[in-house]
Short mmCIF file of C-alpha atoms in Angstrom, two decimals:
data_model
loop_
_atom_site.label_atom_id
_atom_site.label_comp_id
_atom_site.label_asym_id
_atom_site.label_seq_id
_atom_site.Cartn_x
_atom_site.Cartn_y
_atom_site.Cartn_z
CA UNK A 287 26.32 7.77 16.01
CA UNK A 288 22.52 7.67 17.15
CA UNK A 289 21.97 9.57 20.46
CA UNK A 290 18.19 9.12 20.43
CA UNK A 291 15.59 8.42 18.12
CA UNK A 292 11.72 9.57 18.33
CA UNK A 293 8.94 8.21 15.92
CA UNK A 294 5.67 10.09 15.97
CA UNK A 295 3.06 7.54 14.77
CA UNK A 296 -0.98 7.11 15.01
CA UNK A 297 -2.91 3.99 15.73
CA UNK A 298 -3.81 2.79 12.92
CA UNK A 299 -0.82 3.32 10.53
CA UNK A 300 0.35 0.55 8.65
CA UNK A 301 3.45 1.90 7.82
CA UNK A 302 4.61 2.92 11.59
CA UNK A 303 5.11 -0.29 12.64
CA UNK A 304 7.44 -1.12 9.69
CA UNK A 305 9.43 1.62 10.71
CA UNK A 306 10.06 0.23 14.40
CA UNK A 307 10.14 -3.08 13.11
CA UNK A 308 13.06 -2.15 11.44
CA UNK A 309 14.68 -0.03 14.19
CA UNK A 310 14.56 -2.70 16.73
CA UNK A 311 15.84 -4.95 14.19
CA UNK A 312 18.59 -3.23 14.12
CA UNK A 313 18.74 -3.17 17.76
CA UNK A 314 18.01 0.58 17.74
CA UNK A 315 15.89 1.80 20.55
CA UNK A 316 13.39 4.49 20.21
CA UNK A 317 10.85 6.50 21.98
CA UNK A 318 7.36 6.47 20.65
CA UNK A 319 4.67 9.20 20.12
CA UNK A 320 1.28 8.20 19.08
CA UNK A 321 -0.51 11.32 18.39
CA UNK A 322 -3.80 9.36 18.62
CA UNK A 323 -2.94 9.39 21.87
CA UNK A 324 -1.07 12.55 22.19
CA UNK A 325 -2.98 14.71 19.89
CA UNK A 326 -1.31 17.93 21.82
CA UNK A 327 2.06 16.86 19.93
CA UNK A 328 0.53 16.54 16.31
CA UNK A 329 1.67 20.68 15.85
CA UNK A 330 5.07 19.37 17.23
CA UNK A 331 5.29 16.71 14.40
CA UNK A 332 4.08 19.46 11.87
CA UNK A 333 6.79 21.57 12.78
CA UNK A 334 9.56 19.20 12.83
CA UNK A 335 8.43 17.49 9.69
CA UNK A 336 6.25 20.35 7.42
CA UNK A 337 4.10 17.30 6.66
CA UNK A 338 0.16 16.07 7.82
CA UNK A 339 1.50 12.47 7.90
CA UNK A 340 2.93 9.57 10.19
CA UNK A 341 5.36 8.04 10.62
CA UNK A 342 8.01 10.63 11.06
CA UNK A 343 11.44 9.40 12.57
CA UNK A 344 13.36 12.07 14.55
CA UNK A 345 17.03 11.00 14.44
CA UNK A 346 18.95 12.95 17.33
CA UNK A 347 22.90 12.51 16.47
CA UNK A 348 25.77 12.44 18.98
CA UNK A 349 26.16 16.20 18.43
CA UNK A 350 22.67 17.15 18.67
CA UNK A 351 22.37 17.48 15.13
CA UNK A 352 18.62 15.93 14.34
CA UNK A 353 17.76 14.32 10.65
CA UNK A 354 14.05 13.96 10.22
CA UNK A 355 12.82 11.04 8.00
CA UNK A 356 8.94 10.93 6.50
CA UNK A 357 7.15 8.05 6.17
CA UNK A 358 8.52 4.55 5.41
CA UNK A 359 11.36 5.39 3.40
CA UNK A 360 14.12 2.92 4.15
CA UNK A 361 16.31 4.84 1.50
CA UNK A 362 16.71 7.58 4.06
CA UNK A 363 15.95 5.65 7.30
CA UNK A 364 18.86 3.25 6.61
CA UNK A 365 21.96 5.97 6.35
CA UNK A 366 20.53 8.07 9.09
CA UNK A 367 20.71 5.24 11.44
CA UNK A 368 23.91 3.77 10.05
CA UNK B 72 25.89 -9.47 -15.69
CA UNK B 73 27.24 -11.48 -12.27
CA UNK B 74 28.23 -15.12 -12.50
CA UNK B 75 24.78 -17.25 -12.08
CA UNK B 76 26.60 -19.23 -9.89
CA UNK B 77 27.35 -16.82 -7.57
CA UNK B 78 23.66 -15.38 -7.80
CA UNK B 79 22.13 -16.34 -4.79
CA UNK B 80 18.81 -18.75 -6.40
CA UNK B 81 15.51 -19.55 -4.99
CA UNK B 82 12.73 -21.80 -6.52
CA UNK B 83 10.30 -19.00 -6.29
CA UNK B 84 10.38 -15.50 -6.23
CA UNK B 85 7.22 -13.63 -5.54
CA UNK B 86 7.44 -9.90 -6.25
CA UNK B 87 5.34 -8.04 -3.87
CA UNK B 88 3.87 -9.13 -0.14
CA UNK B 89 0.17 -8.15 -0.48
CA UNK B 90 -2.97 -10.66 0.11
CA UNK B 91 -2.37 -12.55 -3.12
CA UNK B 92 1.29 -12.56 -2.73
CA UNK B 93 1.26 -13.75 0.94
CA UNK B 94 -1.75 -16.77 0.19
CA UNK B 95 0.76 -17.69 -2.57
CA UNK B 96 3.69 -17.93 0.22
CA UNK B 97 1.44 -19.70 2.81
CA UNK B 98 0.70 -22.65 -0.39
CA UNK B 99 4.82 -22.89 -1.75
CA UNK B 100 6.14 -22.65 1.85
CA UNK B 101 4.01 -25.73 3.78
CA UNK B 102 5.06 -27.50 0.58
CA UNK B 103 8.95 -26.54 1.17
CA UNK B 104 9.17 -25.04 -2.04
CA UNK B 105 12.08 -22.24 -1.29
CA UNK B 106 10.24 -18.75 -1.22
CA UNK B 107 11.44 -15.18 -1.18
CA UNK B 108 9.11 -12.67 -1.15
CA UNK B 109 9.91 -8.78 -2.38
CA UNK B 110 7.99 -5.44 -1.02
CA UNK B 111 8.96 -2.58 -1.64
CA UNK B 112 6.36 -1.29 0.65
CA UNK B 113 4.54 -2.54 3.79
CA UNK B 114 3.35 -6.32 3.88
CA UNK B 115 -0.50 -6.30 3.22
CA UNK B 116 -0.36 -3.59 0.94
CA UNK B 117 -3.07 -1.53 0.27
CA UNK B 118 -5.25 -3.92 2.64
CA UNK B 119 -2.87 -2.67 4.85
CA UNK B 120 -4.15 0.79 4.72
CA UNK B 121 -7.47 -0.23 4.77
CA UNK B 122 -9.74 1.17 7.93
CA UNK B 123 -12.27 -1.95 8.02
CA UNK B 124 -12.26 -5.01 6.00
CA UNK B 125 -16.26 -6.02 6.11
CA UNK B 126 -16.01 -8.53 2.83
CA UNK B 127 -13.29 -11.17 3.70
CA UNK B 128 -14.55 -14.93 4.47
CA UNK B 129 -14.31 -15.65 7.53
CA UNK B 130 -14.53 -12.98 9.95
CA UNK B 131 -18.27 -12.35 10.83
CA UNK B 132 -18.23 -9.12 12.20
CA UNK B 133 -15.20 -7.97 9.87
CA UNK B 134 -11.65 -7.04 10.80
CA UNK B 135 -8.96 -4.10 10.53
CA UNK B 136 -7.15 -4.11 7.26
CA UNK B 137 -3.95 -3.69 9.20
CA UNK B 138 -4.85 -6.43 11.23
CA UNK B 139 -5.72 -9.07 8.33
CA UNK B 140 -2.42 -7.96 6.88
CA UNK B 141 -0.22 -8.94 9.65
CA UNK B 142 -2.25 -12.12 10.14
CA UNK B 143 -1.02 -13.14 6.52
CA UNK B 144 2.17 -12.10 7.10
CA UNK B 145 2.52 -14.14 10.21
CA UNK B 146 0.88 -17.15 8.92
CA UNK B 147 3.59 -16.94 5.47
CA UNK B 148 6.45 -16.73 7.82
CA UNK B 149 5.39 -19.27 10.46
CA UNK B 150 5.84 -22.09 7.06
CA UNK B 151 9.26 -20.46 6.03
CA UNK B 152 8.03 -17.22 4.09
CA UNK B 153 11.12 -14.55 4.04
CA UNK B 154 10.20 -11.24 3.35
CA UNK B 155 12.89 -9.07 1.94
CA UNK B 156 12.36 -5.67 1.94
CA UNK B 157 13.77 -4.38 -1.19
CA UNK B 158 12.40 -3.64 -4.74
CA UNK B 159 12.26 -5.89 -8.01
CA UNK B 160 13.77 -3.45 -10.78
CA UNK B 161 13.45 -5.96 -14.16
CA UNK B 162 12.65 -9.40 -15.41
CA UNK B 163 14.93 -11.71 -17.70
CA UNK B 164 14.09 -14.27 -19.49
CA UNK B 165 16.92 -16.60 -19.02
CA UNK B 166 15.49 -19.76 -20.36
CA UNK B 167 14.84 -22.51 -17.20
CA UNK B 168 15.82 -19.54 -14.73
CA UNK B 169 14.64 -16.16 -14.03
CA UNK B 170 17.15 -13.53 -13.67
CA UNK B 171 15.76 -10.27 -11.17
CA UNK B 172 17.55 -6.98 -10.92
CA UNK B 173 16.82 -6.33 -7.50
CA UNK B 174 18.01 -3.36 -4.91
CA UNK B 175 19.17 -6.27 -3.08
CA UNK B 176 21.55 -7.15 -6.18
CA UNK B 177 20.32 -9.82 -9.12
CA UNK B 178 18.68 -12.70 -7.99
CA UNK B 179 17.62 -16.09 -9.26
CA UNK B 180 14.52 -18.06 -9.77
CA UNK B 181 12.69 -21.02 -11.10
CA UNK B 182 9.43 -19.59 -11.16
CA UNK B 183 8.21 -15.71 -10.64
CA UNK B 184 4.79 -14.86 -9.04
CA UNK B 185 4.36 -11.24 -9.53
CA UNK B 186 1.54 -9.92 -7.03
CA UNK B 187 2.23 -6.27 -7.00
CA UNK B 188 -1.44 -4.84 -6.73
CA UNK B 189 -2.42 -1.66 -7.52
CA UNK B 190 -1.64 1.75 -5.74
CA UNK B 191 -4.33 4.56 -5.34
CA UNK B 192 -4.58 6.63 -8.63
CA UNK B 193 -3.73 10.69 -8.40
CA UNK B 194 -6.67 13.23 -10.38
CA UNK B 195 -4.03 15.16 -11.69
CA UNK B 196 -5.69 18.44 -10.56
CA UNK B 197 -3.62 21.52 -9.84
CA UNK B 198 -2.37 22.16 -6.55
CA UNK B 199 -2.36 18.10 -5.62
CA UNK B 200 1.24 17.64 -6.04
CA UNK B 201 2.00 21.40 -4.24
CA UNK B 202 -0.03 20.59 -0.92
CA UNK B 203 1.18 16.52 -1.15
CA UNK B 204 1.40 15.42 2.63
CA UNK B 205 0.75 19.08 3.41
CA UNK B 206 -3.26 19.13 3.19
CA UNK B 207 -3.42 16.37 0.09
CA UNK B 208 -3.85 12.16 0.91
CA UNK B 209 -4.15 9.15 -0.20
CA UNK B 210 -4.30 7.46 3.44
CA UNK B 211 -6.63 8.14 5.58
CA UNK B 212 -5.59 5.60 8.19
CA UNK B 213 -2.17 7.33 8.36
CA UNK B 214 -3.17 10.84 8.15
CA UNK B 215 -6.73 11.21 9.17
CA UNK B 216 -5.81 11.90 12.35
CA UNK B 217 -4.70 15.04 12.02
CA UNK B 218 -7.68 16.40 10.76
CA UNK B 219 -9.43 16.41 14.44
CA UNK B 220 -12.35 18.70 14.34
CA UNK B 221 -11.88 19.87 10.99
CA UNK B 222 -13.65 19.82 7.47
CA UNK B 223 -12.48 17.50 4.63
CA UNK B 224 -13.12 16.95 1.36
CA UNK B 225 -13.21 13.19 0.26
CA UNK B 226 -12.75 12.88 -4.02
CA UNK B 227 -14.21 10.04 -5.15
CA UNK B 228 -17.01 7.55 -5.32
CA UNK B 229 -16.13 3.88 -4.97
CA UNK B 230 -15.53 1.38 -2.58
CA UNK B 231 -12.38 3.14 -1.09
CA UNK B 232 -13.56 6.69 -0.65
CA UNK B 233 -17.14 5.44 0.96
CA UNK B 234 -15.10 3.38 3.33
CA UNK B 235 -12.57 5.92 4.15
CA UNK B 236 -14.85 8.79 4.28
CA UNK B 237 -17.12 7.14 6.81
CA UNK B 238 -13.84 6.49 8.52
CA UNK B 239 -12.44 10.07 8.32
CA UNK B 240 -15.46 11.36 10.43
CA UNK B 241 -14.06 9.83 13.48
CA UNK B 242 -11.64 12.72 13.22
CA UNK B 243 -13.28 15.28 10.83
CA UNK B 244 -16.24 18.08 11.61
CA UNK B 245 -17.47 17.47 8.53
CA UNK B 246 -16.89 16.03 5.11
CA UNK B 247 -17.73 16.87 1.63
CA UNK B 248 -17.73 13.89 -0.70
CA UNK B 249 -17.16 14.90 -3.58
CA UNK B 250 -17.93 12.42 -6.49
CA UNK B 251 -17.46 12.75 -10.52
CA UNK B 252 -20.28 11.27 -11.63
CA UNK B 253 -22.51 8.85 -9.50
CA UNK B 254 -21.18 6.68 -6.82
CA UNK B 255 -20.20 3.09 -7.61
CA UNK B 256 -19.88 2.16 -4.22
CA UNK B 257 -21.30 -1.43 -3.06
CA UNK B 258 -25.55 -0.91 -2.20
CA UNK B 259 -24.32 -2.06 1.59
CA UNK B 260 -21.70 0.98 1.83
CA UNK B 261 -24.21 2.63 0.91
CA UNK B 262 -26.89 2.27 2.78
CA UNK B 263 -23.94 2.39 5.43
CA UNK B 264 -22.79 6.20 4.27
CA UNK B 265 -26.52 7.24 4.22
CA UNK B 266 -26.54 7.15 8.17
CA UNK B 267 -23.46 9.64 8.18
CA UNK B 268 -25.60 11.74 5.66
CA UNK B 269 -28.73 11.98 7.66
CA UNK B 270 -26.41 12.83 10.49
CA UNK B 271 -25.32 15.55 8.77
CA UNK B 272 -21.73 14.57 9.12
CA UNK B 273 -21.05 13.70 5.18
CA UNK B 274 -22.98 15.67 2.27
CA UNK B 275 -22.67 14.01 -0.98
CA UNK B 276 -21.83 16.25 -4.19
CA UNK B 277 -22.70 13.83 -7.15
CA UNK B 278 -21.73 15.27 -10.87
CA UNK B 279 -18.53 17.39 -9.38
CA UNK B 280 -15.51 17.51 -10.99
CA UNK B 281 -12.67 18.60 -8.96
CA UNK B 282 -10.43 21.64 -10.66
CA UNK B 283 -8.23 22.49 -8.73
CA UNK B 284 -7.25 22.38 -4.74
CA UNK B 285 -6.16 25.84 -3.73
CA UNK B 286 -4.48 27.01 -0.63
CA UNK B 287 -2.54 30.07 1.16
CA UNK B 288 0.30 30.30 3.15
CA UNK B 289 1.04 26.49 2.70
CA UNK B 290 -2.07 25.02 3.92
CA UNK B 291 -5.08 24.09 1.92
CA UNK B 292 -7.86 26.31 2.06
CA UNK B 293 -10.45 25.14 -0.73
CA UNK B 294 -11.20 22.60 -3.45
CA UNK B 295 -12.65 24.13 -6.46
CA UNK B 296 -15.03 22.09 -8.74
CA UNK B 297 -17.45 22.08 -11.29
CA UNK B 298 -20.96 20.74 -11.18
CA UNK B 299 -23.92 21.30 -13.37
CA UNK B 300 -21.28 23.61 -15.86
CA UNK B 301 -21.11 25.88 -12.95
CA UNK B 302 -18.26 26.33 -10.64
CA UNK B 303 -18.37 25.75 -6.83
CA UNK B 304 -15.56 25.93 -3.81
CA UNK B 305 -15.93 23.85 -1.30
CA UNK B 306 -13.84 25.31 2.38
CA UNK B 307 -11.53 22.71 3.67
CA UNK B 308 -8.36 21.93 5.90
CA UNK B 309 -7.39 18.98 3.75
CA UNK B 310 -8.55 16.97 0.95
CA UNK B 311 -8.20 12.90 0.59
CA UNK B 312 -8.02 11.28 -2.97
CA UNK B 313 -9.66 7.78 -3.34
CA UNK B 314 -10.17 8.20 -7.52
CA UNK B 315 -9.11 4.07 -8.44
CA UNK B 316 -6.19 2.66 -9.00
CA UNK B 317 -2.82 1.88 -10.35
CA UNK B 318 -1.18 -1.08 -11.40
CA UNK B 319 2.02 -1.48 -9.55
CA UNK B 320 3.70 -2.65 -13.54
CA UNK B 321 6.00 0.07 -13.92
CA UNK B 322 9.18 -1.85 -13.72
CA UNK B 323 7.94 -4.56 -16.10
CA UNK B 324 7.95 -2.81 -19.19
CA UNK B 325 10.41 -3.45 -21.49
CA UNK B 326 10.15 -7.08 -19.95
CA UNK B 327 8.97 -8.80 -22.86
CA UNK B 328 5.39 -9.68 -20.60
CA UNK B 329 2.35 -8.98 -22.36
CA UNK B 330 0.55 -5.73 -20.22
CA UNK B 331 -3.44 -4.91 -21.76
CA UNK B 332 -4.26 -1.15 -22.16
CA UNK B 333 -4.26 -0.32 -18.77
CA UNK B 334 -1.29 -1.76 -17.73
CA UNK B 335 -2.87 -5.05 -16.11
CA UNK B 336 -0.46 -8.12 -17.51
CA UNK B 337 -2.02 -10.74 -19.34
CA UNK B 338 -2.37 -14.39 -18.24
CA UNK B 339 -3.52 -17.35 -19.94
CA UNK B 340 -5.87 -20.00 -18.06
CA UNK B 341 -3.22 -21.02 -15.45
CA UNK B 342 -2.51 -17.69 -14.42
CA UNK B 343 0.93 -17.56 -16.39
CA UNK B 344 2.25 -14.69 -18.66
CA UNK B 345 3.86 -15.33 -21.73
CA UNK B 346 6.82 -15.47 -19.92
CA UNK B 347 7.23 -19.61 -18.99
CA UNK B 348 7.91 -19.51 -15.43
CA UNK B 349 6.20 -15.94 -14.58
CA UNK B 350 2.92 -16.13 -13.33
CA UNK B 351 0.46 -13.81 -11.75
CA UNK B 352 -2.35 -12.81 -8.97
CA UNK B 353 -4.18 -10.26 -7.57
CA UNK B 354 -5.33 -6.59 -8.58
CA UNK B 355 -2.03 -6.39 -11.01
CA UNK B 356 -3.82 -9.40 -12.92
CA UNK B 357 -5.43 -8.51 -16.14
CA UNK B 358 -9.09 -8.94 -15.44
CA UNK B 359 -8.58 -8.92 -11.65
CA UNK B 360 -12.28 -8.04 -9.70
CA UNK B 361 -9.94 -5.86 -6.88
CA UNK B 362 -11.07 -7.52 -4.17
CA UNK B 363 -9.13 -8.74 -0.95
CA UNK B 364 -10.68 -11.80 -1.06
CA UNK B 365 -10.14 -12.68 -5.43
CA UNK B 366 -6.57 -12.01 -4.75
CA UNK B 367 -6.08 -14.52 -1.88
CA UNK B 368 -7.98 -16.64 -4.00
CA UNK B 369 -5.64 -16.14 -7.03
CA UNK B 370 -2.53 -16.26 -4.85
CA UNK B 371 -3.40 -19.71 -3.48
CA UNK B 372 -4.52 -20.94 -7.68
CA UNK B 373 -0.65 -19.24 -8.76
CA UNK B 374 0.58 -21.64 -6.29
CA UNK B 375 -0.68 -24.61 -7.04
CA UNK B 376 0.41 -23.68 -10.96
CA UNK B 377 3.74 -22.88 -10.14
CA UNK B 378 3.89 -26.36 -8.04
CA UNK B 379 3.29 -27.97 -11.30
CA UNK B 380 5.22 -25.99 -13.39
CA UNK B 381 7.98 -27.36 -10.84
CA UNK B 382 7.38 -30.51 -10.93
CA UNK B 383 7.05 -30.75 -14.78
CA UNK B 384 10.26 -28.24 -14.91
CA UNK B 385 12.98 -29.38 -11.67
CA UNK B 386 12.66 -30.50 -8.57
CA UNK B 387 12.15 -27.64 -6.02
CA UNK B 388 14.96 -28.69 -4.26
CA UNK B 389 17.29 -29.53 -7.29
CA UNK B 390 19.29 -26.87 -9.39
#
């Protein structure tokens, strides 16, 4: 079970809005962090991710455990949400 | 192989959701034609991840490529377009139908339209791999914006690198472009990138090859090139690769469809392979110009084809 989820995104991604398109269709709700906006957090993303890139989904489990998915990759988005 | 008549069927499949593949959709769908549309990507595609779009009709002072995307998108879905998101593995050739292996399971249809553009090309250098996502891109719209306030180096010398160079130095100190022979960039991106030249933002390096992309302790420290016979390093936080594209064709060979020598598949006049029933539009089109605009152009033409390979074939709405 999802606890929380957190997606660290930029402006002008095209492929951050897939992801929360297919979160909320899903009915999943999730916290946002545009690091256009926030560029204090990009080092946060970096660490949590070990990649320069957006979107990264931060998947926070019922027991705190977190799974971290790059990009738009629905492969890994899908079961980690499940 | 499943029963066909438990394969779910459509009158048109269209296998990818870029600009050609979406005017296509917008054309079958106000004429009720049944459409399903397959991306294994993000609707747009690499308009998409386009900064600016100054070149499509219509929009005087230009327009986001993300933006023009989901205005295609939109306007496909508000006539009936369904995008699936999912990939199409293989064609077959089943006589009046089309069977598709997709990740969605097999799949029927009348008529194919495959519109799956082009994807930007890799150099192949050392190190670009290694540093992948970690100091090496191929979108600058997605990753640019980590590079705040430092140096890039931009490989390449058309269209794409021009634009996304000039749209890196929101972000970037400054960039070296570096470019393998001269740049083939359109005379008003240009005279466009001069401005960020005399501004001392971008400096051009024409005749560089790029060797090899070096870096320590996981982050990317330098590109190393040769120009003139003679090697140079050029000190940079990350690197962004706009060197041409890819055709998208992988999963048709072994199809039976005619691809040319660079992967591109063949039409005839009408836009159809030699596959009756599989037709064709945008950059993944044999003799395609690459341009936003052709491949709307081409996606509305496929339509109208496929309407009359319809008609002379089934009615849309009859099995």
């Amino acid at each position: 079970m999802v606890k929380n989820i957190t997606i660290f995104t930029t402006t002008t991604c095209a492929y951050c809005p897939m992801v929360k398109k297919y979160l909320g269709a899903k009915g999943l709700q999730y916290d946002e962090v545009n690091l256009d906006q926030n560029p204090e957090r990009q080092q946060e993303a970096l660490a949590i991710s070990g990649a320069l890139t957006v979107p990264v989904t931060v998947i926070t489990k019922q027991d705190d455990t977190k799974e971290v998915v790059v990009g738009y990759n629905l492969a890994k988005l899908a079961p980690a949400v499940a | 192989m499943a029963e066909t008549t438990e394969t779910p069927r459509h009158d048109v499949i269209i296998v990818g959701a870029g600009p050609a593949a979406l005017s296509a959709a917008i054309y079958t769908t106000r004429e009720d034609i049944d459409t399903l549309l397959f991306e294994r990507g993000v609707p747009g595609g690499l308009a998409a991840i386009t900064d600016w779009v100054d070149n499509y009709p219509g929009f005087a002072d230009g327009i986001a490529g993300l933006e023009l995307a989901g205005n295609l998108q939109k306007q496909a879905e508000r006539f009936g377009a369904v995008i699936e998101l999912g990939e199409v593995l293989k064609i077959h050739d089943e006589g009046k139908w089309k069977r598709l292996e997709t990740t969605s399971g097999d799949m029927l249809a009348k008529a194919v339209l495959i519109a799956t553009g082009s994807d930007y090309k890799k150099i192949g250098a050392p190190g670009e791999a290694e540093y992948y996502a970690r100091g090496v891109h191929y979108c600058a719209t997605c990753d640019g914006a980590f590079y705040r306030d430092k140096r890039l180096v931009v490989i390449g010398g058309g269209n794409s690198a021009i634009q996304e160079a000039m749209f890196l130095t929101r972000f970037a100190t400054h960039i070296d472009l570096l470019v393998r022979s001269t740049i083939k960039a359109s005379d008003i991106l240009q005279r466009e990138l001069q401005k960020y030249v005399d501004d001392g933002k971008v400096t051009v390096h024409l005749g560089t090859v790029t060797d090899e992309i070096v870096g320590e302790a996981g982050a990317v420290t330098k590109v190393v090139g040769t120009q003139d016979g003679k090697k140079v390093e050029f000190p940079t936080d990350g690197v962004f690769v706009f060197v041409g594209l890819k055709p998208n064709s992988e999963f048709l060979e072994g199809c039976g469809i005619e691809l040319d020598h660079i992967h591109l598949v063949k039409t005839d006049e009408n836009l159809q392979t030699n596959m009756k029933g599989v037709f064709v539009a945008g950059d993944i089109r044999s003799g395609a110009t690459m341009q936003i605009a052709s491949a709307a152009g081409e996606g509305a033409t496929a339509a109208l084809k496929i309407r009359e390979y319809l008609e002379g074939h089934a009615h849309p709405i009859q099995n």
